[in-house]
Short mmCIF file of C-alpha atoms in Angstrom, two decimals:
data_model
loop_
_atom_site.label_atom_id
_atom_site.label_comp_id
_atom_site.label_asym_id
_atom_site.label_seq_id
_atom_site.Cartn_x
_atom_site.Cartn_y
_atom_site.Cartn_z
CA UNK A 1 85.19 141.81 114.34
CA UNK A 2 84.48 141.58 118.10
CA UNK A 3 87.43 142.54 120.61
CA UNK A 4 87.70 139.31 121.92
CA UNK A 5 88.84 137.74 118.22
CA UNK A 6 90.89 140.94 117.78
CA UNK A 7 93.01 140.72 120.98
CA UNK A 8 93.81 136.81 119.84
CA UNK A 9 94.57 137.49 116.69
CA UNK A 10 97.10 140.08 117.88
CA UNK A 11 99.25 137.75 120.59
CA UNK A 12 99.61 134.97 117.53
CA UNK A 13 103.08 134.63 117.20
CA UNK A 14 105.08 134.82 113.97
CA UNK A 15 104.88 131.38 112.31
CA UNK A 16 108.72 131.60 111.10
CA UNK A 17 111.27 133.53 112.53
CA UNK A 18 115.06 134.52 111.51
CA UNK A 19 116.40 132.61 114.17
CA UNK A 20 114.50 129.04 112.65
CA UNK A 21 117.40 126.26 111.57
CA UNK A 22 116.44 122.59 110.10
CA UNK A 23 117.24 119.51 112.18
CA UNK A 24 117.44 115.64 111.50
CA UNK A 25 114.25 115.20 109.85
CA UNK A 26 114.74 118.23 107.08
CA UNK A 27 118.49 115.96 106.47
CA UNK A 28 117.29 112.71 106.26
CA UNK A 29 114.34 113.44 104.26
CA UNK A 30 116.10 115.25 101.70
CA UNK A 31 118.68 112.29 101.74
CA UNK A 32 115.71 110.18 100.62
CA UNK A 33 114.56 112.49 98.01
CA UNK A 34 118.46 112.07 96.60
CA UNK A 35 118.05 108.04 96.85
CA UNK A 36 115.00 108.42 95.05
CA UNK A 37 116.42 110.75 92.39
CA UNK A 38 119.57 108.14 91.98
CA UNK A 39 117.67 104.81 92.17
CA UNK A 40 117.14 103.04 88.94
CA UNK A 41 113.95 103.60 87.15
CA UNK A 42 111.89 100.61 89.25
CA UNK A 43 113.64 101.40 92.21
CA UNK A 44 114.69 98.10 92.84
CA UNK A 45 118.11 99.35 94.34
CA UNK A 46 116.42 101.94 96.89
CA UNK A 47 117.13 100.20 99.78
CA UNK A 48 121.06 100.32 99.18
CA UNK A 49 120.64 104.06 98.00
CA UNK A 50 118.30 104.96 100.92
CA UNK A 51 121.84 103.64 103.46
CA UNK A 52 124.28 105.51 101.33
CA UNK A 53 123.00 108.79 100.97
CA UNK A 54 121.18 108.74 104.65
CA UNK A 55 124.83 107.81 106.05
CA UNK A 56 126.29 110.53 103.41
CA UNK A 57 124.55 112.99 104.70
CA UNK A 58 124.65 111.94 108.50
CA UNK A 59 128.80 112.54 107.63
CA UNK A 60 127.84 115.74 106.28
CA UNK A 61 125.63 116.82 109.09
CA UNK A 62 126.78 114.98 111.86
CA UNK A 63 125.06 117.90 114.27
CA UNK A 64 121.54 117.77 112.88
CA UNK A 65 119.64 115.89 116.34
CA UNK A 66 119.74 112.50 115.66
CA UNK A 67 118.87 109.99 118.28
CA UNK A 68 121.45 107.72 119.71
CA UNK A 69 120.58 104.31 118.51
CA UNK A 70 120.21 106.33 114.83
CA UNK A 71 123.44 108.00 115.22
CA UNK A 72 125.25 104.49 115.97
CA UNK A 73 123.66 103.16 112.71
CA UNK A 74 124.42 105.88 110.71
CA UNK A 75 128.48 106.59 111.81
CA UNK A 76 129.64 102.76 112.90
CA UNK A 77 129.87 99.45 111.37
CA UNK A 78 127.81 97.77 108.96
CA UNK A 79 124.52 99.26 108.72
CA UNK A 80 121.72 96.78 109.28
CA UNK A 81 118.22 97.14 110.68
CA UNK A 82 117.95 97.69 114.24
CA UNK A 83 114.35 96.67 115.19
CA UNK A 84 113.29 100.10 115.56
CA UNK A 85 109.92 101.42 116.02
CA UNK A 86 110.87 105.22 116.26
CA UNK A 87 109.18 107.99 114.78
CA UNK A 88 112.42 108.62 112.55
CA UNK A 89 110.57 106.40 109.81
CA UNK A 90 107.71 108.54 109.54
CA UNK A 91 109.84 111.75 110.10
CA UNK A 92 111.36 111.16 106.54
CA UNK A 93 108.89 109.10 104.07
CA UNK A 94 107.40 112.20 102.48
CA UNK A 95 109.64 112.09 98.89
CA UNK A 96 108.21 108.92 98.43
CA UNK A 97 104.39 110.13 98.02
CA UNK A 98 105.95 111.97 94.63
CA UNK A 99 108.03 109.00 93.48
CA UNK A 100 104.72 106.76 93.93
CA UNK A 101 101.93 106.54 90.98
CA UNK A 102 99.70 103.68 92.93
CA UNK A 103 98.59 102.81 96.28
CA UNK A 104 100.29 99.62 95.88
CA UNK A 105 103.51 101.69 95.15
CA UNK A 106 103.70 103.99 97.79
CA UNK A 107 103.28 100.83 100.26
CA UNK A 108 106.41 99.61 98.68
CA UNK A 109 108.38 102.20 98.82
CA UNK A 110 108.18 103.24 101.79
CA UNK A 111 108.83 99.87 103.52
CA UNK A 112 111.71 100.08 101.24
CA UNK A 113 113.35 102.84 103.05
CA UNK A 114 111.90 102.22 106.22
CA UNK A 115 113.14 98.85 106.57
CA UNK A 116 117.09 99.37 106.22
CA UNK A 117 116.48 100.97 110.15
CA UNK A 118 112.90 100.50 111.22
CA UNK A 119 111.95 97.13 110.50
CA UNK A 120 109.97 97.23 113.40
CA UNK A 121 106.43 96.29 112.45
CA UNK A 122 105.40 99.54 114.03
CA UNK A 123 108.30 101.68 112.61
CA UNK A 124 107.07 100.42 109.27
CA UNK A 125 103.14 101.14 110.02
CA UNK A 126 104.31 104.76 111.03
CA UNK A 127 106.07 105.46 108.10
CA UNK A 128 103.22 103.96 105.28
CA UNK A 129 100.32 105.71 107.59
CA UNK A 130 102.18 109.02 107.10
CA UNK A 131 102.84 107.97 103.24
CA UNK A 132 99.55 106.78 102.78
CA UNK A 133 97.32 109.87 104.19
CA UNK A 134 99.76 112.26 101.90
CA UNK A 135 99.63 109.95 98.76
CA UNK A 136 95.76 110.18 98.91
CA UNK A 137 95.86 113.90 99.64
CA UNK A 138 98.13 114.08 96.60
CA UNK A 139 95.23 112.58 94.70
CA UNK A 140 92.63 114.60 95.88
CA UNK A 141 91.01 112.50 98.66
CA UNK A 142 88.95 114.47 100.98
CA UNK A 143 89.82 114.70 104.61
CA UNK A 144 86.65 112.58 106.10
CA UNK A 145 88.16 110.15 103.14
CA UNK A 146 91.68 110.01 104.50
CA UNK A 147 90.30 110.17 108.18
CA UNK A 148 88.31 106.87 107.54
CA UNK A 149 90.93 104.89 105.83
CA UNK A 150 93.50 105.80 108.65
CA UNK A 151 91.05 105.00 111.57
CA UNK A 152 90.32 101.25 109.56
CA UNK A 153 94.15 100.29 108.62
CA UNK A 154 96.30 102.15 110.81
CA UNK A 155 95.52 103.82 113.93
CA UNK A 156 92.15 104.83 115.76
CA UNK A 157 91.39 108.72 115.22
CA UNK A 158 89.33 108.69 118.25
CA UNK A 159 90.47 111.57 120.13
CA UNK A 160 90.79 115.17 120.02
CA UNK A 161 93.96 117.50 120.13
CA UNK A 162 92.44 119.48 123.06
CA UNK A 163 91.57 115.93 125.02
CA UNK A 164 95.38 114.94 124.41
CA UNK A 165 97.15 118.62 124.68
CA UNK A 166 97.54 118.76 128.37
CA UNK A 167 98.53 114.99 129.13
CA UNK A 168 100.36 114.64 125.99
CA UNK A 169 104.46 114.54 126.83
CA UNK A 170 107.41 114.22 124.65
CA UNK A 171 107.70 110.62 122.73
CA UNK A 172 109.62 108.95 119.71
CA UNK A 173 108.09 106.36 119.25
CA UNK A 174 105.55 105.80 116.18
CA UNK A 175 102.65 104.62 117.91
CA UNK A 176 102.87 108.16 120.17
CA UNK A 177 103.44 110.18 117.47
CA UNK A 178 101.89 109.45 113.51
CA UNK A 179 98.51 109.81 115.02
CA UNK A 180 98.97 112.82 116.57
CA UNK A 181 100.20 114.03 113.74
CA UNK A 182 97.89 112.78 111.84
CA UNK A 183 95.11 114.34 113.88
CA UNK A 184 96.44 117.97 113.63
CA UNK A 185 96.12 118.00 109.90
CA UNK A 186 92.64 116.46 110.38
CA UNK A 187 91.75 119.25 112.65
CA UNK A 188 93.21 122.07 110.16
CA UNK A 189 92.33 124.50 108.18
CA UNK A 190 94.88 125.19 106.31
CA UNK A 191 98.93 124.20 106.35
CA UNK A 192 99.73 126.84 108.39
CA UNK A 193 97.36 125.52 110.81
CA UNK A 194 97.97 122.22 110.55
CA UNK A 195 101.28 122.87 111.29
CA UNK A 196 100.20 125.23 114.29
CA UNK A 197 98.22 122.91 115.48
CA UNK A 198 100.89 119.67 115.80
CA UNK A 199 103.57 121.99 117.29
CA UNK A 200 100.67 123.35 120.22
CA UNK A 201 100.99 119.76 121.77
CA UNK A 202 104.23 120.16 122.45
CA UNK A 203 106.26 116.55 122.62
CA UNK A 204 108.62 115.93 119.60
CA UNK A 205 107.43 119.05 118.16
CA UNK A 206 109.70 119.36 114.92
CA UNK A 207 109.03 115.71 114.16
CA UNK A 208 105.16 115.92 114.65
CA UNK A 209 105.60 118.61 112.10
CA UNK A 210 107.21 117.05 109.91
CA UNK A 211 104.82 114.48 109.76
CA UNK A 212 101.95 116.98 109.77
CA UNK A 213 103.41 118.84 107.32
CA UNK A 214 103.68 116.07 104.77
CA UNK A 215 100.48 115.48 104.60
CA UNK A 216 99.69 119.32 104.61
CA UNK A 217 101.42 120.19 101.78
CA UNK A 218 100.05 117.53 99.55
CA UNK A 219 96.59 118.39 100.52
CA UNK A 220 96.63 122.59 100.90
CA UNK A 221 99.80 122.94 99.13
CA UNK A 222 102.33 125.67 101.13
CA UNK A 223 101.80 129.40 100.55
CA UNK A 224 104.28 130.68 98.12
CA UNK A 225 106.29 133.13 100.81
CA UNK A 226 105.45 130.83 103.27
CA UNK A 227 107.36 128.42 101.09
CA UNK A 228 110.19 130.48 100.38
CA UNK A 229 110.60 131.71 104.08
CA UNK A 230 110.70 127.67 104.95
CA UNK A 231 113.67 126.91 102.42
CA UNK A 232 115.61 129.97 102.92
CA UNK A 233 117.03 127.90 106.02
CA UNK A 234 118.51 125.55 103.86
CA UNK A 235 121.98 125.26 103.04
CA UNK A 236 123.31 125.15 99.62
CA UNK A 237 123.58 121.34 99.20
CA UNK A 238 120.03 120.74 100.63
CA UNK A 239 118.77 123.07 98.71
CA UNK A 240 120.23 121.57 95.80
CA UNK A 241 118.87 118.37 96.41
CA UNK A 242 115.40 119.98 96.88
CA UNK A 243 115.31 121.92 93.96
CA UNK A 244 116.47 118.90 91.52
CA UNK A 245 114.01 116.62 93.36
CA UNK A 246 111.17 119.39 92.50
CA UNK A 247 112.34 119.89 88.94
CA UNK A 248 111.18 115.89 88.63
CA UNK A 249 108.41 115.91 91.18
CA UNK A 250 106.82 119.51 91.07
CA UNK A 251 105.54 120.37 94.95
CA UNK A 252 102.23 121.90 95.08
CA UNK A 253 101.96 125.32 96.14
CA UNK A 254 98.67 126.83 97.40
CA UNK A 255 97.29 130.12 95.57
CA UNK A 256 97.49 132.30 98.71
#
């Protein structure tokens, strides 16, 4: 191993530290892993159960990050969609690549809790791009697969992480952030590096993870002590929620 290789593998940092805490899109995912666990069997009441257990748990986590307009929806009034086209959609989709069993299904569902916020038509592309490229990862599409389906229905994967990573500033919005997501999992080589790789752009960083991430996991599957280091920031009731939603849906873990 030449020195050059040596010295960068040494100033790496540590991929997870003690000081690491979840945010607003480790809550309101998990909130739609619980509407998915209480829904009934065709999930033809997730849209109600996607508002009362995102707004349960915005009560119960009222500190977790959330944007303004978000925070509005989820603590006043009577929740109805606000024409957003946010990255929050995309941020939280992933249970529904587990509930799914189709193509077809997967589409549904996640309009189905996109649409009680985002019902913007790019808040709702965001969120079944995100879906979409993790559902077929789930199934064991290869990457050029995936790549190609996203570049012809969603967004164009015509650039490069290093042509965007010096330009690219902090955004919310869908369009700004799905495909760059997107594109560091399509430029990984493992989860850890995917996930690497959409937090070295900078921008919305534990958002563009999240998204990354999704897709990661259901193509690499996470590391067992990688795994275990990730949830160990979870409280008890998240953890709860995560560990009955995994009971039903069993994540896929990689063999190293």
């Amino acid at each position: 191993m030449s020195e050059e290789i040596c010295a960068k593998l040494l100033t790496v940092p540590e991929f997870l530290i003690n000081d690491c805490f979840f945010t607003d899109d480790s809550v309101m995912s998990l909130a739609l892993c619980e509407a998915l666990l209480e829904s009934k069997p065709d999930f033809s009441d997730l849209r109600e159960q996607a508002v009362a257990k995102m707004r349960a748990f915005g009560d119960a986590y009222p500190d977790a990050g959330y944007g303004r307009t978000f925070s509005c929806w989820l603590y006043f009034g009577d929740p109805q969609p606000y024409n957003s086209y946010g990255n929050g959609s995309a941020m939280r989709v992933s249970g529904v690549v587990y509930a799914a069993n189709t193509m077809e299904q997967v589409k549904q569902l996640s309009l189905m809790v996109t649409d009680v916020t985002h019902n913007h038509p790019e808040g709702i592309k965001g969120a079944e791009a995100t879906a979409v490229a993790a559902f077929m990862a789930k199934q064991g599409a290869d990457m050029q697969a995936i790549r190609d389906y996203i570049d012809a229905n969603y967004y164009p994967m015509d650039f490069t992480l290093d042509g965007i990573r010096d330009s690219y500033m902090f955004n919310e919005t869908c369009q700004n952030t799905v495909p760059q997501a997107l594109m560091a999992f399509f430029e990984s080589t493992s989860y850890e590096d995917a996930i690497r790789n959409a937090i070295s752009i900078g921008g919305d960083s534990d958002t563009l993870a999240a998204i990354t991430g999704a897709v990661a996991e259901c193509y690499y599957g996470i590391p067992q002590k990688l795994r275990e280091q990730g949830i160990s920031y979870l409280d008890e009731r998240l953890l709860g929620v995560l560990r009955i939603f995994e009971e039903k849906y069993p994540p896929k873990v990689a063999e190293l």
